[in-house]
Tab-separated table of C-alpha atoms in Angstrom:
chain	number	residue	atom	x	y	z
A	1	MET	CA	41.605	57.546	175.798
A	2	ALA	CA	43.461	60.982	175.973
A	3	THR	CA	46.626	59.941	176.366
A	4	ILE	CA	46.533	56.875	173.650
A	5	LEU	CA	45.117	59.752	171.514
A	6	LYS	CA	48.328	61.707	172.036
A	7	ALA	CA	50.593	58.757	171.553
A	8	GLN	CA	49.256	57.813	167.996
A	9	SER	CA	49.221	61.401	167.063
A	10	LYS	CA	53.150	61.695	167.846
A	11	ALA	CA	53.347	58.865	166.223
A	12	ALA	CA	51.827	59.837	163.130
A	13	ASN	CA	54.096	63.208	163.368
A	14	ALA	CA	57.252	61.221	163.376
A	15	VAL	CA	56.554	58.906	161.123
A	16	GLY	CA	55.452	62.062	158.429
A	17	SER	CA	58.800	63.952	159.461
A	18	LYS	CA	60.521	60.909	158.652
A	19	SER	CA	58.891	60.536	155.447
A	20	GLY	CA	59.523	64.384	155.024
A	21	LYS	CA	63.405	63.809	155.720
A	22	HIS	CA	63.495	60.783	153.068
A	23	LYS	CA	61.936	63.041	150.354
A	24	GLU	CA	64.124	66.079	151.359
A	25	LYS	CA	67.188	63.648	151.527
A	26	ARG	CA	65.796	62.144	147.940
A	27	LYS	CA	65.745	65.358	146.301
A	28	ARG	CA	68.738	66.487	147.753
A	29	ASP	CA	70.171	63.389	146.091
A	30	ASP	CA	68.614	64.474	142.757
A	31	ASN	CA	69.625	68.206	142.322
A	32	GLU	CA	73.129	67.048	143.360
A	33	ASP	CA	73.198	64.138	140.520
A	34	GLU	CA	72.120	67.079	138.261
A	35	ASP	CA	74.503	69.287	139.134
A	36	VAL	CA	77.468	66.892	138.533
A	37	VAL	CA	75.712	66.462	135.100
A	38	MET	CA	75.595	69.548	134.487
A	39	ALA	CA	79.322	70.279	135.577
A	40	ASP	CA	80.645	67.292	133.446
A	41	TYR	CA	78.694	68.694	130.599
A	42	THR	CA	79.800	71.869	131.126
A	43	ARG	CA	83.576	71.070	131.321
A	44	THR	CA	83.051	69.092	128.286
A	45	ILE	CA	82.127	72.075	126.252
A	46	ALA	CA	84.752	73.950	127.639
A	47	HIS	CA	87.176	71.427	126.795
A	48	ALA	CA	86.101	70.951	123.060
A	49	THR	CA	85.950	75.015	122.618
A	50	SER	CA	89.253	75.074	123.886
A	51	ASN	CA	90.551	72.405	121.663
A	52	ALA	CA	88.708	74.510	119.085
A	53	GLN	CA	90.328	77.471	120.004
A	54	GLY	CA	93.841	75.922	119.637
A	55	ASP	CA	92.987	74.624	116.480
A	56	GLU	CA	92.423	78.047	115.316
A	57	GLY	CA	95.305	79.430	116.485
A	58	SER	CA	97.581	76.686	115.460
A	59	GLN	CA	96.315	77.320	111.906
A	60	LYS	CA	96.584	80.976	112.463
A	61	LYS	CA	100.245	80.562	113.843
A	62	LYS	CA	101.484	78.155	111.405
A	63	ARG	CA	105.439	78.639	110.908
A	64	ASN	CA	106.653	79.046	107.383
A	65	LYS	CA	109.475	76.130	108.012
A	66	GLN	CA	110.990	76.338	104.336
A	67	ARG	CA	114.771	75.385	104.077
A	68	VAL	CA	116.901	75.024	100.785
A	69	LEU	CA	119.651	72.283	100.299
A	70	LEU	CA	122.020	74.156	97.464
A	71	LEU	CA	124.701	71.964	96.088
A	72	CYS	CA	126.256	71.570	92.869
A	73	SER	CA	128.116	68.703	91.061
A	74	ARG	CA	131.797	68.544	89.817
A	75	GLY	CA	133.210	69.885	86.986
A	76	VAL	CA	131.419	73.793	87.744
A	77	THR	CA	133.822	76.718	87.250
A	78	TYR	CA	134.841	79.656	88.899
A	79	ARG	CA	131.898	81.890	87.693
A	80	MET	CA	129.377	79.318	88.763
A	81	ARG	CA	131.038	78.989	92.700
A	82	HIS	CA	130.745	82.619	92.668
A	83	LEU	CA	127.057	82.661	91.750
A	84	MET	CA	126.256	79.817	94.068
A	85	ASN	CA	127.945	81.971	96.858
A	86	ASP	CA	125.907	84.779	95.929
A	87	LEU	CA	122.426	82.998	96.461
A	88	GLU	CA	123.380	81.793	99.242
A	89	ALA	CA	124.163	85.281	100.767
A	90	LEU	CA	120.999	86.181	99.314
A	91	LEU	CA	119.115	83.293	101.018
A	92	PRO	CA	119.525	83.242	104.759
A	93	HIS	CA	117.655	79.626	104.912
A	94	VAL	CA	119.881	77.694	102.658
A	95	LYS	CA	121.987	74.591	103.653
A	96	LYS	CA	124.914	74.228	101.469
A	97	ASP	CA	126.226	71.168	101.099
A	98	SER	CA	129.410	69.080	99.548
A	99	LYS	CA	129.772	68.769	95.585
A	100	LEU	CA	127.898	65.784	94.174
A	101	ASP	CA	130.077	62.785	92.497
A	102	SER	CA	127.661	61.183	90.832
A	103	LYS	CA	125.808	63.059	87.730
A	104	ASN	CA	123.820	59.912	86.396
A	105	ASN	CA	122.150	58.863	90.133
A	106	LEU	CA	120.068	62.250	90.741
A	107	GLY	CA	118.072	59.872	93.646
A	108	LEU	CA	120.320	60.603	95.958
A	109	LEU	CA	119.269	64.328	96.457
A	110	PRO	CA	115.843	63.707	98.203
A	111	GLU	CA	117.770	61.456	100.156
A	112	LEU	CA	120.327	64.528	101.120
A	113	ALA	CA	117.520	66.745	101.552
A	114	GLU	CA	115.952	64.828	104.159
A	115	LEU	CA	118.977	64.384	105.805
A	116	ASN	CA	119.692	67.761	106.411
A	117	ASN	CA	115.996	68.389	107.429
A	118	CYS	CA	115.361	70.664	104.091
A	119	ASN	CA	112.139	70.340	101.825
A	120	ASN	CA	113.442	72.369	98.422
A	121	THR	CA	116.596	71.837	96.813
A	122	LEU	CA	118.831	73.761	94.209
A	123	TYR	CA	121.154	71.637	92.738
A	124	PHE	CA	123.663	73.200	89.815
A	125	GLU	CA	124.833	70.365	87.055
A	126	ALA	CA	127.663	71.434	85.003
A	127	ARG	CA	128.538	69.913	81.979
A	128	ARG	CA	131.758	70.049	79.721
A	129	HIS	CA	132.788	72.358	82.104
A	130	GLU	CA	130.671	75.069	79.924
A	131	ASP	CA	126.994	74.425	80.043
A	132	LEU	CA	125.218	75.108	83.551
A	133	TYR	CA	121.703	72.988	84.493
A	134	MET	CA	119.956	74.398	87.821
A	135	TRP	CA	117.411	71.697	88.878
A	136	ALA	CA	114.535	73.301	91.602
A	137	ALA	CA	112.716	71.035	93.127
A	138	LYS	CA	109.843	70.031	96.036
A	139	THR	CA	111.779	66.877	97.664
A	140	PRO	CA	110.991	64.586	98.553
A	141	ASN	CA	107.333	64.527	96.305
A	142	GLY	CA	108.102	67.035	93.660
A	143	PRO	CA	107.597	68.498	91.510
A	144	SER	CA	111.169	69.453	89.999
A	145	ILE	CA	112.223	72.099	86.931
A	146	LYS	CA	115.368	71.623	85.042
A	147	MET	CA	116.339	74.770	83.663
A	148	HIS	CA	119.688	75.882	81.537
A	149	VAL	CA	121.745	78.667	82.821
A	150	GLN	CA	122.697	81.370	80.791
A	151	ASN	CA	124.047	85.175	80.920
A	152	ILE	CA	125.735	84.441	84.151
A	153	HIS	CA	127.125	88.113	85.692
A	154	THR	CA	128.155	87.565	89.793
A	155	MET	CA	128.375	90.585	91.978
A	156	ASP	CA	131.744	90.955	92.043
A	157	GLU	CA	131.608	91.351	88.106
A	158	LEU	CA	129.078	93.383	87.904
A	159	LYS	CA	130.470	95.886	90.765
A	160	MET	CA	127.037	97.804	90.826
A	161	THR	CA	126.066	100.807	93.825
A	162	GLY	CA	123.528	98.711	95.237
A	163	ASN	CA	124.070	97.251	98.473
A	164	CYS	CA	121.735	95.212	101.269
A	165	LEU	CA	121.755	93.596	104.571
A	166	LYS	CA	123.028	90.207	104.502
A	167	GLY	CA	120.833	88.000	105.577
A	168	SER	CA	117.625	90.465	105.009
A	169	ARG	CA	114.720	89.035	103.876
A	170	GLY	CA	113.313	90.055	99.864
A	171	ILE	CA	110.444	90.616	98.042
A	172	VAL	CA	109.677	87.902	95.503
A	173	SER	CA	108.176	89.493	92.583
A	174	PHE	CA	106.804	87.647	89.402
A	175	ASP	CA	105.725	89.281	86.052
A	176	LYS	CA	102.031	88.743	85.487
A	177	ALA	CA	102.975	86.961	82.376
A	178	PHE	CA	103.416	83.843	84.801
A	179	ASP	CA	99.855	83.393	85.270
A	180	GLU	CA	98.572	83.187	82.104
A	181	THR	CA	100.480	79.734	81.571
A	182	GLN	CA	99.932	76.340	83.469
A	183	TRP	CA	103.520	75.472	83.669
A	184	GLY	CA	104.492	79.451	84.023
A	185	ARG	CA	102.259	78.543	87.615
A	186	MET	CA	103.951	75.985	88.736
A	187	VAL	CA	107.767	77.972	88.145
A	188	LYS	CA	106.149	80.570	90.433
A	189	GLU	CA	104.913	78.321	93.032
A	190	VAL	CA	108.286	76.795	93.261
A	191	PHE	CA	110.389	79.457	93.313
A	192	THR	CA	108.452	81.452	96.025
A	193	GLN	CA	109.015	78.794	98.373
A	194	ILE	CA	112.562	78.653	97.003
A	195	PHE	CA	113.430	82.314	97.339
A	196	GLY	CA	111.008	83.327	99.606
A	197	VAL	CA	112.886	83.807	103.423
A	198	PRO	CA	110.497	82.967	105.909
A	199	PRO	CA	109.840	85.387	108.716
A	200	LEU	CA	111.343	82.846	111.482
A	201	ALA	CA	114.506	82.030	109.428
A	202	ARG	CA	117.100	80.691	111.605
A	203	ARG	CA	120.357	83.470	110.004
A	204	SER	CA	117.423	85.860	108.649
A	205	LYS	CA	116.937	89.082	110.065
A	206	PRO	CA	113.932	91.500	110.827
A	207	PHE	CA	114.120	93.797	107.146
A	208	ILE	CA	113.207	93.967	103.876
A	209	ASP	CA	115.481	96.255	101.967
A	210	HIS	CA	115.429	94.340	98.411
A	211	ILE	CA	113.871	92.461	95.842
A	212	LEU	CA	114.009	89.846	93.938
A	213	THR	CA	112.172	89.891	90.420
A	214	PHE	CA	111.365	87.100	87.540
A	215	SER	CA	110.269	88.655	84.511
A	216	LEU	CA	109.474	86.193	81.317
A	217	LEU	CA	110.304	87.396	78.423
A	218	ASP	CA	110.432	85.054	74.924
A	219	ASN	CA	109.893	81.668	77.068
A	220	LYS	CA	112.831	82.573	79.539
A	221	ILE	CA	112.996	83.464	83.014
A	222	TRP	CA	114.804	86.557	83.502
A	223	PHE	CA	116.612	86.890	87.266
A	224	ARG	CA	117.337	90.556	88.848
A	225	ASN	CA	118.244	91.579	92.418
A	226	PHE	CA	117.392	95.192	93.596
A	227	GLN	CA	118.039	97.556	96.264
A	228	VAL	CA	115.348	99.507	97.892
A	229	MET	CA	116.184	102.841	98.816
A	230	GLU	CA	114.066	105.230	100.371
A	231	LYS	CA	115.934	108.795	99.416
A	232	ASP	CA	117.975	110.081	97.174
A	233	PRO	CA	121.924	109.804	97.834
A	234	GLU	CA	122.517	112.712	95.767
A	235	GLN	CA	120.020	114.602	98.399
A	236	PRO	CA	119.873	112.970	101.791
A	237	ASN	CA	118.078	115.427	103.954
A	238	GLY	CA	115.692	116.074	100.687
A	239	PRO	CA	112.230	114.447	100.314
A	240	ALA	CA	111.596	110.660	100.696
A	241	GLN	CA	111.757	109.100	97.224
A	242	MET	CA	111.277	105.733	96.679
A	243	SER	CA	113.950	103.884	93.816
A	244	LEU	CA	115.885	100.814	92.660
A	245	VAL	CA	119.373	100.279	92.503
A	246	GLU	CA	120.659	96.658	90.638
A	247	ILE	CA	122.789	94.657	93.056
A	248	GLY	CA	123.350	91.465	91.504
A	249	PRO	CA	123.837	88.819	90.270
A	250	ARG	CA	122.147	88.684	87.277
A	251	PHE	CA	121.353	85.362	85.148
A	252	VAL	CA	118.797	83.625	82.468
A	253	LEU	CA	116.941	80.283	82.978
A	254	THR	CA	115.456	78.721	79.995
A	255	PRO	CA	112.917	76.012	81.398
A	256	ILE	CA	113.444	72.459	79.821
A	257	LYS	CA	111.097	69.818	81.700
A	258	ILE	CA	108.996	69.256	84.541
A	259	PHE	CA	109.017	66.588	86.063
A	260	GLU	CA	106.430	65.434	88.511
A	261	GLY	CA	108.363	64.209	91.058
A	262	ALA	CA	111.875	65.037	92.734
A	263	PHE	CA	114.540	64.310	90.134
A	264	ASN	CA	112.347	61.749	88.500
A	265	GLY	CA	108.760	60.358	87.732
A	266	ALA	CA	106.805	61.643	84.667
A	267	THR	CA	107.218	64.482	82.188
A	268	ILE	CA	104.453	67.195	83.436
A	269	PHE	CA	106.119	69.866	80.286
A	270	SER	CA	108.719	70.011	77.844
A	271	ASN	CA	110.260	73.092	76.325
A	272	PRO	CA	109.815	71.812	72.265
A	273	GLU	CA	111.629	75.387	71.435
A	274	PHE	CA	114.702	74.706	74.079
A	275	VAL	CA	117.994	73.368	71.861
A	276	SER	CA	120.977	71.762	73.937
A	277	PRO	CA	124.095	73.802	73.852
A	278	ALA	CA	126.314	70.765	72.656
A	279	ALA	CA	123.613	70.821	69.528
A	280	ALA	CA	123.992	74.739	69.324
A	281	ARG	CA	127.549	74.200	69.059
A	282	MET	CA	128.125	71.366	66.786
A	283	GLU	CA	125.385	73.050	64.315
A	284	VAL	CA	128.262	75.968	64.173
A	285	ARG	CA	131.197	73.053	63.810
A	286	ARG	CA	129.110	71.731	60.973
A	287	SER	CA	128.582	75.186	59.132
A	288	LYS	CA	132.197	76.148	59.617
A	289	GLY	CA	132.956	72.395	58.088
A	290	GLU	CA	130.372	73.210	55.395
A	291	LYS	CA	132.307	76.573	54.276
A	292	TYR	CA	135.716	74.478	54.222
A	293	ARG	CA	134.498	72.263	51.781
A	294	ILE	CA	133.192	74.726	49.867
A	295	ARG	CA	136.441	76.439	49.705
A	296	LYS	CA	138.265	72.843	48.997
A	297	GLY	CA	135.701	72.448	46.023
A	298	VAL	CA	136.466	75.578	44.366
A	299	GLU	CA	139.917	75.119	44.877
A	300	SER	CA	140.071	71.764	43.055
A	301	GLU	CA	137.861	73.090	40.477
A	302	ARG	CA	140.210	76.255	39.595
A	303	SER	CA	143.031	73.452	39.603
A	304	SER	CA	141.163	71.022	37.004
A	305	ARG	CA	140.372	74.323	34.795
A	306	ARG	CA	143.727	75.217	35.073
A	307	GLU	CA	145.111	72.001	33.469
A	308	LEU	CA	142.294	72.181	30.914
A	309	ARG	CA	143.220	75.400	29.865
A	310	ARG	CA	146.994	74.588	29.812
A	311	ARG	CA	148.430	74.350	25.791
A	312	PRO	CA	150.529	71.287	24.729
A	313	GLU	CA	154.317	72.042	24.702
A	314	ASP	CA	155.851	72.895	21.458
A	315	GLU	CA	158.354	70.109	19.595
A	316	LEU	CA	160.351	73.048	18.083
A	317	ALA	CA	160.288	74.762	21.468
A	318	VAL	CA	164.164	75.640	22.927
A	319	SER	CA	164.093	74.023	25.601
A	320	LYS	CA	163.965	70.500	23.203
A	321	VAL	CA	166.022	72.089	20.528
A	322	PHE	CA	168.656	73.045	22.861
A	323	SER	CA	168.632	70.054	25.288
């Protein structure tokens, strides 16, 4: 009887130990499943966080990739060509292209800008070998600004004492009057992207030693370029004194129209005070012709009065008696 009870107790202990082992194994599997799930969840969160940090880093390190296509039309004079060379020397992110043959089909310019990997365009259009118009456009979607260029003075012509490093970046300064009008704010934004040299431009140098100023006066944009001098040249060993010395070039821009697209589209702004130079010359010629007509009219009246005052010839005149 005792042997039977011992055998039953051993069998019960064996069954209990097996069930305990199964429970421990089940608990271990459950724990492992939970660890796997938690590891996957942690990995997902870490990946999302890294992506978010990467996006923030990419937003913080977003490069300013502004490139400008510079070209002109046929018929430019030497002064216009020298102005383009001065602008090319001032802006290291400019890509200069050959002359455009067609003056009527300006829709080719966005395609040329795309071929040259440029997102801005400066196009100088010459008419009658004496009038110069400048187009400043954001390609390929716009806007574009058409302006009349006057009072051009190049660097070689001015012979100023100022000088700056070729390829250096310049500070673009605008008059506060640009913020007073809507078209002024648009011109300011377009000029900022065109004349502002990116910090990582291909031919730029990490120096800032000149200032490009745009002033608004009488609805005209006045452009000047100054060198920033930290010391007085007359006293090189004296204390530091900031001063500005003009370098050149200088010119005046008169806004004519602002279009919604690149060289086309709806007209956003039109200058009602602008008079084309051809119309101004026609008015000058008309005034000179009016003076000529007045002078000829006076001469004809004088001759007619002289004929009326002339006395009739006497019959007893010497020329008739002794003829």
